[in-house]
mmCIF file of C-alpha atoms in Angstrom:
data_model
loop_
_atom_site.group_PDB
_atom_site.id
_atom_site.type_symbol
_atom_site.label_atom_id
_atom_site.label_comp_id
_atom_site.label_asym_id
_atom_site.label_seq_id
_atom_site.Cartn_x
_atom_site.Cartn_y
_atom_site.Cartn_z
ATOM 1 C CA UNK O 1 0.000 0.000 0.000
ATOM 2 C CA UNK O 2 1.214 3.590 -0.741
ATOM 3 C CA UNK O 3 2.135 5.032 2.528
ATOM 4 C CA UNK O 4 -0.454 4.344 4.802
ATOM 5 C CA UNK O 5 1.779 4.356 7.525
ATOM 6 C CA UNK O 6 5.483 4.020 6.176
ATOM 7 C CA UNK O 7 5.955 0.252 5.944
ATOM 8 C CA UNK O 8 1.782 -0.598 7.348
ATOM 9 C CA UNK O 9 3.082 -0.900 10.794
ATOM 10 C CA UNK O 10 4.689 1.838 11.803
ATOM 11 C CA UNK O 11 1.996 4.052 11.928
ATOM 12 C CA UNK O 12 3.585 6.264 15.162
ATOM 13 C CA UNK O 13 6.776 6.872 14.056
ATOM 14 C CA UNK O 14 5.566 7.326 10.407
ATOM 15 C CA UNK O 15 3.014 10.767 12.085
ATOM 16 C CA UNK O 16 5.898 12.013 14.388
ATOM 17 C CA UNK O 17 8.075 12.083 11.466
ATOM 18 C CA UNK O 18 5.608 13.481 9.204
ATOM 19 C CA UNK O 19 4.596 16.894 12.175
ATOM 20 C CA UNK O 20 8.405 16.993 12.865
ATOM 21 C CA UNK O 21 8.775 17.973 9.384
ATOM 22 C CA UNK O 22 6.444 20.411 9.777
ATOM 23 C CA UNK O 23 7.701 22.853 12.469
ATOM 24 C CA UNK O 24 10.245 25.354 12.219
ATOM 25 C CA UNK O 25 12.752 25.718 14.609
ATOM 26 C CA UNK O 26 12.184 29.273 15.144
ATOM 27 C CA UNK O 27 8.756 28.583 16.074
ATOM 28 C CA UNK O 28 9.906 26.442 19.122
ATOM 29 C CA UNK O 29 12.261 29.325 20.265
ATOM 30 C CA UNK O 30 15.453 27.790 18.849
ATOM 31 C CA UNK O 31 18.007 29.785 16.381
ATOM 32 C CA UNK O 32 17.763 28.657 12.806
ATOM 33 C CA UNK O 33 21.235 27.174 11.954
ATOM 34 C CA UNK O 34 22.643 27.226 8.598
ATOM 35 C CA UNK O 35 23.089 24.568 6.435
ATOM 36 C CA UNK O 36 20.252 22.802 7.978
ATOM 37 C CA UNK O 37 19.751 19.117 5.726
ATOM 38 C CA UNK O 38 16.000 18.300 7.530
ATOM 39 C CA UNK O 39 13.061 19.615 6.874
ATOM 40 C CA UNK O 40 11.297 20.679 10.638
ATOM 41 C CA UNK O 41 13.081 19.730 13.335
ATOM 42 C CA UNK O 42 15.978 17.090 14.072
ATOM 43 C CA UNK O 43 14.974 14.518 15.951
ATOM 44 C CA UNK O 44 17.543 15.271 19.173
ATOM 45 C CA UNK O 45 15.582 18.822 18.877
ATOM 46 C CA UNK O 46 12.255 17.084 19.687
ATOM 47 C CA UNK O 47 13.574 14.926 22.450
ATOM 48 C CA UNK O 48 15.288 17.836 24.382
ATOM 49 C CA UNK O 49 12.259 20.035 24.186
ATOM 50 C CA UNK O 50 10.245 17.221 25.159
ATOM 51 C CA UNK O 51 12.806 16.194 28.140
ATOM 52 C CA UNK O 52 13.516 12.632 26.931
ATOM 53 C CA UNK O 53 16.357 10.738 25.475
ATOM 54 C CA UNK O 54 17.382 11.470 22.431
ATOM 55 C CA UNK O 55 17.720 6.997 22.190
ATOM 56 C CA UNK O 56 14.175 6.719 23.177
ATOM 57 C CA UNK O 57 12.838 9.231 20.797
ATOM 58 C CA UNK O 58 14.907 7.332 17.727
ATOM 59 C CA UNK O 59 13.061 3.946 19.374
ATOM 60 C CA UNK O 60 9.614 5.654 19.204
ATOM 61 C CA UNK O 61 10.385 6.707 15.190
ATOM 62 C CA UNK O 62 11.900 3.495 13.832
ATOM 63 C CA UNK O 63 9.160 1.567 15.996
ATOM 64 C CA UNK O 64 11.166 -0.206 18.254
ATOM 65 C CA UNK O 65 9.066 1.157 21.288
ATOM 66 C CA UNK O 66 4.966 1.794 19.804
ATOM 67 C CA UNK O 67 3.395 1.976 23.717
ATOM 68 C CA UNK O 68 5.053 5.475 25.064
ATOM 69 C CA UNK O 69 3.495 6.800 27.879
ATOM 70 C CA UNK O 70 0.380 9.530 27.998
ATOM 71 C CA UNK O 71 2.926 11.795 29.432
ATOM 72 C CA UNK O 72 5.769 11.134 26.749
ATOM 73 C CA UNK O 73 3.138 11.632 24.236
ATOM 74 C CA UNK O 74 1.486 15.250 25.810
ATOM 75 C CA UNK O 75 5.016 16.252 25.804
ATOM 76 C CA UNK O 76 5.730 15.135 22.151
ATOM 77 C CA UNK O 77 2.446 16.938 21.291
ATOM 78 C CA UNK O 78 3.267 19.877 22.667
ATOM 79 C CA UNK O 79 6.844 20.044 21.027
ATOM 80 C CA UNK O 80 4.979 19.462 17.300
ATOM 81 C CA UNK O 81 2.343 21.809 18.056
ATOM 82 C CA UNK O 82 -0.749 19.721 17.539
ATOM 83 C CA UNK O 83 -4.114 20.939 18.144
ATOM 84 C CA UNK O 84 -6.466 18.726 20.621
ATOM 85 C CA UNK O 85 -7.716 16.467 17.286
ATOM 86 C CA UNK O 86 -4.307 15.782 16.242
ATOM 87 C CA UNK O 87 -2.935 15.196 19.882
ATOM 88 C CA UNK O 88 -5.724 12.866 20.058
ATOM 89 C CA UNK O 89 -4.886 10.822 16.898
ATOM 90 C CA UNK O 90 -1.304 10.586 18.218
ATOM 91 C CA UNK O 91 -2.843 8.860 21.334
ATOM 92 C CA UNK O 92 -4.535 6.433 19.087
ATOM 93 C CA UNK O 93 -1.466 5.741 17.324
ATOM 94 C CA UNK O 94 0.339 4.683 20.363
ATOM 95 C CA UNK O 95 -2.838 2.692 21.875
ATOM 96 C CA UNK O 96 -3.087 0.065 18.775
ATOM 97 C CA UNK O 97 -2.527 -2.849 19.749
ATOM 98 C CA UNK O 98 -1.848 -6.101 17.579
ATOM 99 C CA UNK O 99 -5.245 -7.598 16.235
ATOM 100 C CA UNK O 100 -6.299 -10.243 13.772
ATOM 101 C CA UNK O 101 -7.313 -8.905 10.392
ATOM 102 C CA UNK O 102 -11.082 -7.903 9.927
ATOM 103 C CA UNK O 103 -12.993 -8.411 7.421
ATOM 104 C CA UNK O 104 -14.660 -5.600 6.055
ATOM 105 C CA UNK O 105 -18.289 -5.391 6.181
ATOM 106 C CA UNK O 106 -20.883 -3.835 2.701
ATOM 107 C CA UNK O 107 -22.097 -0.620 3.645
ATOM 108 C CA UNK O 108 -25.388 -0.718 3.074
ATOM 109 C CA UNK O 109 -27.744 2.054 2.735
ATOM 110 C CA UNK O 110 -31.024 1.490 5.184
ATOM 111 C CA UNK O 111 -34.225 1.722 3.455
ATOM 112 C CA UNK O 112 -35.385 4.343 5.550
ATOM 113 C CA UNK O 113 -32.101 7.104 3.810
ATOM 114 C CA UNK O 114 -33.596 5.703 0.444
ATOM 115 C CA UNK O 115 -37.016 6.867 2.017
ATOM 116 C CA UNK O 116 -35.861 10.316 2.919
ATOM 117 C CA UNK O 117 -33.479 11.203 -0.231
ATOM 118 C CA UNK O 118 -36.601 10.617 -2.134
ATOM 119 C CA UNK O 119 -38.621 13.071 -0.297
ATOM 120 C CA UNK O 120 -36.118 16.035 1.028
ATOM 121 C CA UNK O 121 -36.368 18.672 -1.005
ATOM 122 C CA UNK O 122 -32.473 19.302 -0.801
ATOM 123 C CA UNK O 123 -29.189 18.164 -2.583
ATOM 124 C CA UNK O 124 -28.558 14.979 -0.365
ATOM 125 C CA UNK O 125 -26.645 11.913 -0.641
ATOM 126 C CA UNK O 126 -25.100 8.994 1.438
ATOM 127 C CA UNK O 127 -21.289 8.225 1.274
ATOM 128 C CA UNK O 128 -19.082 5.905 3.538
ATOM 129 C CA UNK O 129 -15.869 5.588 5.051
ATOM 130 C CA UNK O 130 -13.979 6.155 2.017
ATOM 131 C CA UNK O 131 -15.885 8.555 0.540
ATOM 132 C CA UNK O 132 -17.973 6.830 -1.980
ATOM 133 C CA UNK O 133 -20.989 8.178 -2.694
ATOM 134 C CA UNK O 134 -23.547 4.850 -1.995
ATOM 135 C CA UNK O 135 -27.215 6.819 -2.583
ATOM 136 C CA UNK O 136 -28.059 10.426 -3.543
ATOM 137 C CA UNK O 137 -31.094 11.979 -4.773
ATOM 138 C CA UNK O 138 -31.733 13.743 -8.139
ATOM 139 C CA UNK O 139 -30.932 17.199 -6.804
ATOM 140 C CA UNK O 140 -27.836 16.068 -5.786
ATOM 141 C CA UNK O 141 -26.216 14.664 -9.320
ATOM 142 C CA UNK O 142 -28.145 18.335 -10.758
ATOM 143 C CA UNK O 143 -25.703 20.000 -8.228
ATOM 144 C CA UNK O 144 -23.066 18.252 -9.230
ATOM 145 C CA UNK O 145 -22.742 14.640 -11.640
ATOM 146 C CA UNK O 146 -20.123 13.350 -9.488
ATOM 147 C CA UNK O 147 -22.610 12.489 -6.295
ATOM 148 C CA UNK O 148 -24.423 10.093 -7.955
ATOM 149 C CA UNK O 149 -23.457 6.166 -6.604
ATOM 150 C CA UNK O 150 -20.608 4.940 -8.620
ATOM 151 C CA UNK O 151 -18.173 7.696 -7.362
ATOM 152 C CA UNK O 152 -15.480 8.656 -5.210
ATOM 153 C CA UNK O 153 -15.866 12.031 -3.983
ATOM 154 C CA UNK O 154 -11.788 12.096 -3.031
ATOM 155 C CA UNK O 155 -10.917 10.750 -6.389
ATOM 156 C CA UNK O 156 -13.734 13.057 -8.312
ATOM 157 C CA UNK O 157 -11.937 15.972 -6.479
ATOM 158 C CA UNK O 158 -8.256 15.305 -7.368
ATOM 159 C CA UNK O 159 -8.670 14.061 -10.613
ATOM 160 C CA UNK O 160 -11.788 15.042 -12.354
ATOM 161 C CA UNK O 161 -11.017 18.815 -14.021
ATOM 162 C CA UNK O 162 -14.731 19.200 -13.802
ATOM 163 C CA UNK O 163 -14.806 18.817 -10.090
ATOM 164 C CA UNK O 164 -11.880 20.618 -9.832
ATOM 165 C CA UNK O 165 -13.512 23.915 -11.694
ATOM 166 C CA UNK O 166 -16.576 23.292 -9.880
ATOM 167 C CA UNK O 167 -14.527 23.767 -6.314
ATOM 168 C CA UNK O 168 -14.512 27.573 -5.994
ATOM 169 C CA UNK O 169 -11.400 26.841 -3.803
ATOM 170 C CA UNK O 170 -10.271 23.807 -4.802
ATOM 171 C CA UNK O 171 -6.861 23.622 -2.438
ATOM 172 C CA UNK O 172 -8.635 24.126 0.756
ATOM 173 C CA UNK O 173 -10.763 21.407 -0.301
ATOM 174 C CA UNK O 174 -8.118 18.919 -1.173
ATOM 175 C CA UNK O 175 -6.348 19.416 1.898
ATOM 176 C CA UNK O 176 -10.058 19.357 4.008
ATOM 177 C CA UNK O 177 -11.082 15.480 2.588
ATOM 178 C CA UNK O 178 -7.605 14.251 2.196
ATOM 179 C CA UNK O 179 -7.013 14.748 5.794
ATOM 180 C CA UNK O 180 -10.496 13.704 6.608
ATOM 181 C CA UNK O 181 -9.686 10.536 4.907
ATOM 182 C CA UNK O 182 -6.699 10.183 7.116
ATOM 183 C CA UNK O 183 -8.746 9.989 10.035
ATOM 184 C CA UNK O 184 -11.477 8.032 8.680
ATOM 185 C CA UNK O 185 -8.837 5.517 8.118
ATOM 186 C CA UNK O 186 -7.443 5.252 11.530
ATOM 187 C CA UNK O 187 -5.635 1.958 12.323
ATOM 188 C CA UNK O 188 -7.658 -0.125 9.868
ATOM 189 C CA UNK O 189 -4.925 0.088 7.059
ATOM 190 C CA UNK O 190 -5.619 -3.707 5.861
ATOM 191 C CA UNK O 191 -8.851 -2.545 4.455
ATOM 192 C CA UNK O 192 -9.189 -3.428 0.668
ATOM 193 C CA UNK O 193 -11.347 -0.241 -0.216
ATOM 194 C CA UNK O 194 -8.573 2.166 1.565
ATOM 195 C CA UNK O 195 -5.669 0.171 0.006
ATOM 196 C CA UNK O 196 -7.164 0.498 -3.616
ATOM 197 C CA UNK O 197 -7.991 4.101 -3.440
ATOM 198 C CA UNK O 198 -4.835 5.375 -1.546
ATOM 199 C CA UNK O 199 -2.639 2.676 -4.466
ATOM 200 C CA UNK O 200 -4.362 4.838 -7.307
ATOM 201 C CA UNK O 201 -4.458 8.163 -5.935
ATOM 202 C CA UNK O 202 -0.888 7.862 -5.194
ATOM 203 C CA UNK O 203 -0.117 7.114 -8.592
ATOM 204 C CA UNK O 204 -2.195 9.751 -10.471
ATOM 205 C CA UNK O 205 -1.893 12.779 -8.346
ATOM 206 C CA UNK O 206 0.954 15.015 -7.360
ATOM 207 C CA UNK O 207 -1.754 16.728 -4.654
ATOM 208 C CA UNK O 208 -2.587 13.759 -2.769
ATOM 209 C CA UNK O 209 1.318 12.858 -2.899
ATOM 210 C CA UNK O 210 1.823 15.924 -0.931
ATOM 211 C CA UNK O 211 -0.339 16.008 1.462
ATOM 212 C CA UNK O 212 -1.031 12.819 2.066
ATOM 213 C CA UNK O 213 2.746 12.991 3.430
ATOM 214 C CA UNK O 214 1.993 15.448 5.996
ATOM 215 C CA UNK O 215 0.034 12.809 7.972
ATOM 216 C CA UNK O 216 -2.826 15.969 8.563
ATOM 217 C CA UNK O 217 -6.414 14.682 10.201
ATOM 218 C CA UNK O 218 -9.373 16.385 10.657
ATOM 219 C CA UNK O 219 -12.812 15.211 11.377
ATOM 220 C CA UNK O 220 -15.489 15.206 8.424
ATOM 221 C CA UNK O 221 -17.413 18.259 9.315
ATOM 222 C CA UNK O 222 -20.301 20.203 7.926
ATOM 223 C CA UNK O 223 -19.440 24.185 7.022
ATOM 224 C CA UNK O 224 -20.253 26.504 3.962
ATOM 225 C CA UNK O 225 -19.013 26.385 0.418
ATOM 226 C CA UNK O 226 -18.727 27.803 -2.708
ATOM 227 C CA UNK O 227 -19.446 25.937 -6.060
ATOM 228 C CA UNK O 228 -19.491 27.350 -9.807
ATOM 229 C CA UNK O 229 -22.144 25.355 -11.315
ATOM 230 C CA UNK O 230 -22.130 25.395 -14.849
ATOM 231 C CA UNK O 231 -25.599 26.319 -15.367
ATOM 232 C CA UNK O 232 -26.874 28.481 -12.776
ATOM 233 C CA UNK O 233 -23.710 29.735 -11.598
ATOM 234 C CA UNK O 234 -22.203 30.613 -8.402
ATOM 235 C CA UNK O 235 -23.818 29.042 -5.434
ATOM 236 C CA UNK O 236 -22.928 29.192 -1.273
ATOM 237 C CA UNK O 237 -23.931 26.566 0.300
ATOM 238 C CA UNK O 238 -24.432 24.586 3.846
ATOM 239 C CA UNK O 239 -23.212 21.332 4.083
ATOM 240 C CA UNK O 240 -24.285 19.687 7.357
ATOM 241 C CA UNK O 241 -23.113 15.836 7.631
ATOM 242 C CA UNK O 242 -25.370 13.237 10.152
ATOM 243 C CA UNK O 243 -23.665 9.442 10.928
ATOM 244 C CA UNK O 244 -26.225 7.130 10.388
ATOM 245 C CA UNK O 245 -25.296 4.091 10.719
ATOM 246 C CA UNK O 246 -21.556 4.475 9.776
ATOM 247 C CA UNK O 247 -22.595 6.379 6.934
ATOM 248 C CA UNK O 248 -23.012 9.562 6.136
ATOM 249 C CA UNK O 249 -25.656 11.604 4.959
ATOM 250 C CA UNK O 250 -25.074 14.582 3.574
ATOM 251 C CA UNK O 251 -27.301 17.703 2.983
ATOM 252 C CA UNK O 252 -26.932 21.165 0.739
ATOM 253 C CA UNK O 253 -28.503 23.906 1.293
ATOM 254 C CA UNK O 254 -28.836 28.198 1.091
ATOM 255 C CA UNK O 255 -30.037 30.557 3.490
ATOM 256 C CA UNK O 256 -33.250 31.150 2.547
ATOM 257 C CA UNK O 257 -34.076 34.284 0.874
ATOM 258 C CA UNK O 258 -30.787 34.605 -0.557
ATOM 259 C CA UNK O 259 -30.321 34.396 -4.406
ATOM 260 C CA UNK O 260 -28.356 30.835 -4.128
ATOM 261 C CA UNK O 261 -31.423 29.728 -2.248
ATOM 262 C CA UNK O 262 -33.285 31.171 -5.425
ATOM 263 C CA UNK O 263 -30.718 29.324 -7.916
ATOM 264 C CA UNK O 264 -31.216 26.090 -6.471
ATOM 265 C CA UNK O 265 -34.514 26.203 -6.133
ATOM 266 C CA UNK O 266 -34.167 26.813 -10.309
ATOM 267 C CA UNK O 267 -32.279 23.789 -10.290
ATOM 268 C CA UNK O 268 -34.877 21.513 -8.142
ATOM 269 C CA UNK O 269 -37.730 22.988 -10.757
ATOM 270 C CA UNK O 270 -35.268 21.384 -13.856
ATOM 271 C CA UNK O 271 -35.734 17.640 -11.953
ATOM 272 C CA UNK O 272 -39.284 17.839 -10.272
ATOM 273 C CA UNK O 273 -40.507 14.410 -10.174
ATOM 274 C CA UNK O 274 -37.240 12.521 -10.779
ATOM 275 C CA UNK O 275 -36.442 9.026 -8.783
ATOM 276 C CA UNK O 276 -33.734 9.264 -6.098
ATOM 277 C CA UNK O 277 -30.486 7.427 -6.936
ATOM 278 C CA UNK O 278 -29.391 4.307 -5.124
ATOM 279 C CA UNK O 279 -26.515 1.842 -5.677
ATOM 280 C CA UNK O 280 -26.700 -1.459 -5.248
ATOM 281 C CA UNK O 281 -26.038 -1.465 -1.655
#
């Protein structure tokens, strides 16, 4: 697999390496040096502001120690400047213990989703761990052709040049789902649906190369957007996500009044009547 974790077991060292990268020395309060060779930090940096051996940091990054304490690891978290989701993850990291494969289970999409993407009178669709959209409704593929079942939403987004234009700002976005994915992973690397898509994605894009180095996570939250839709134009949008049943389901909408509310209620008018979308599943 292509960097899941270094070498698939070394998930730990493969993160601290990854944020010790990412943090300038100057930004810890130490002199930049010249002729620096490492990008971030050198590892005997990190273990002296974290007050532990420089030995036992090199055993935590190579692998040779995966269980360091809660306090080794508030320290460490503290020296890479992670924020309480990332400091979190890092506990997780260090918590995994050794467990026989599992075998992944469908995701399938209860009747009752089917039920409500048929009535809601919103862009709406279902997607699962990996981002693959399982169920949407007809608004949803008017909003945009890639949310209909069949399709990755990561893989839409980094290599489809229609996504991509539809994305107002595309680079925030990539670096939103790509760490989302990250931490929808977690420890379950073995998965054949995460192995495919992180094997293809690091083959066909430079984007998800780059950050999918930087070992980022975030949780998959709603927000606003902006999307250029080819026919009606510039829209701003809510996006609120609910867990149902280890899915998602995902809702679009305007605030009312406002003239993206009256765009896509154009756009529901152009598919009045039409079936919701379902995959097999």
């Amino acid at each position: 697999m292509a960097d899941v974790s270094d070498d698939g077991t070394n998930q730990l060292g493969a993160y601290l390496r990854a944020r010790r990268a990412l943090v300038t020395p100057e930004s810890v309060g130490l002199p930049p040096s010249a002729g620096r060779r490492v990008a971030g930090l050198r590892r005997e940096e990190v273990s002296m502001l974290a007050g532990i051996s420089a030995d036992y940091y090199i055993r935590l990054e190579r692998g040779r120690d995966k269980h360091p304490s809660v306090q080794v690891l508030a320290a460490l978290a503290r020296v890479l400047q992670l924020d309480e989701l990332e400091e979190e993850y890092l506990l997780s990291l260090a918590a995994t213990r050794p467990r026989p494969k599992r075998r992944p289970r469908p995701e399938r999409v209860p009747a009752r989703l089917h039920q409500l993407l048929a009535g809601v009178q919103l862009p709406a669709f279902v997607e699962g761990r990996a981002f693959d959209v399982l169920a949407s409704n007809s608004l949803a593929v008017a909003l945009s052709p890639r949310l209909q079942p069949g399709y990755n939403r990561l893989r839409s987004l980094l290599l489809d040049p229609e996504e991509q234009a539809f994305q107002q700002n595309w680079t925030r976005s990539t670096e939103g789902l790509i760490a989302a994915f990250r931490k929808s992973i977690g420890d379950d690397i073995d998965n054949p649906r995460f192995v495919e898509l992180v094997g293809e994605l690091a083959l066909s894009s430079d984007r998800f190369r780059t950050l999918w180095t930087r070992h980022d996570v975030r949780d998959l939250e709603g927000g606003t957007t902006t999307v250029n839709h080819p026919v009606v134009g510039e829209l701003q949008l809510h996006r609120d996500k609910l867990p149902v049943d280890g899915l998602l389901l995902v809702l679009y909408y305007a605030d009312q009044g406002s003239e993206s509310d009256e765009k896509l209620r154009l756009l529901a008018s152009t598919v009045q009547g039409s079936p919701a979308l379902r995959s097999g599943v």
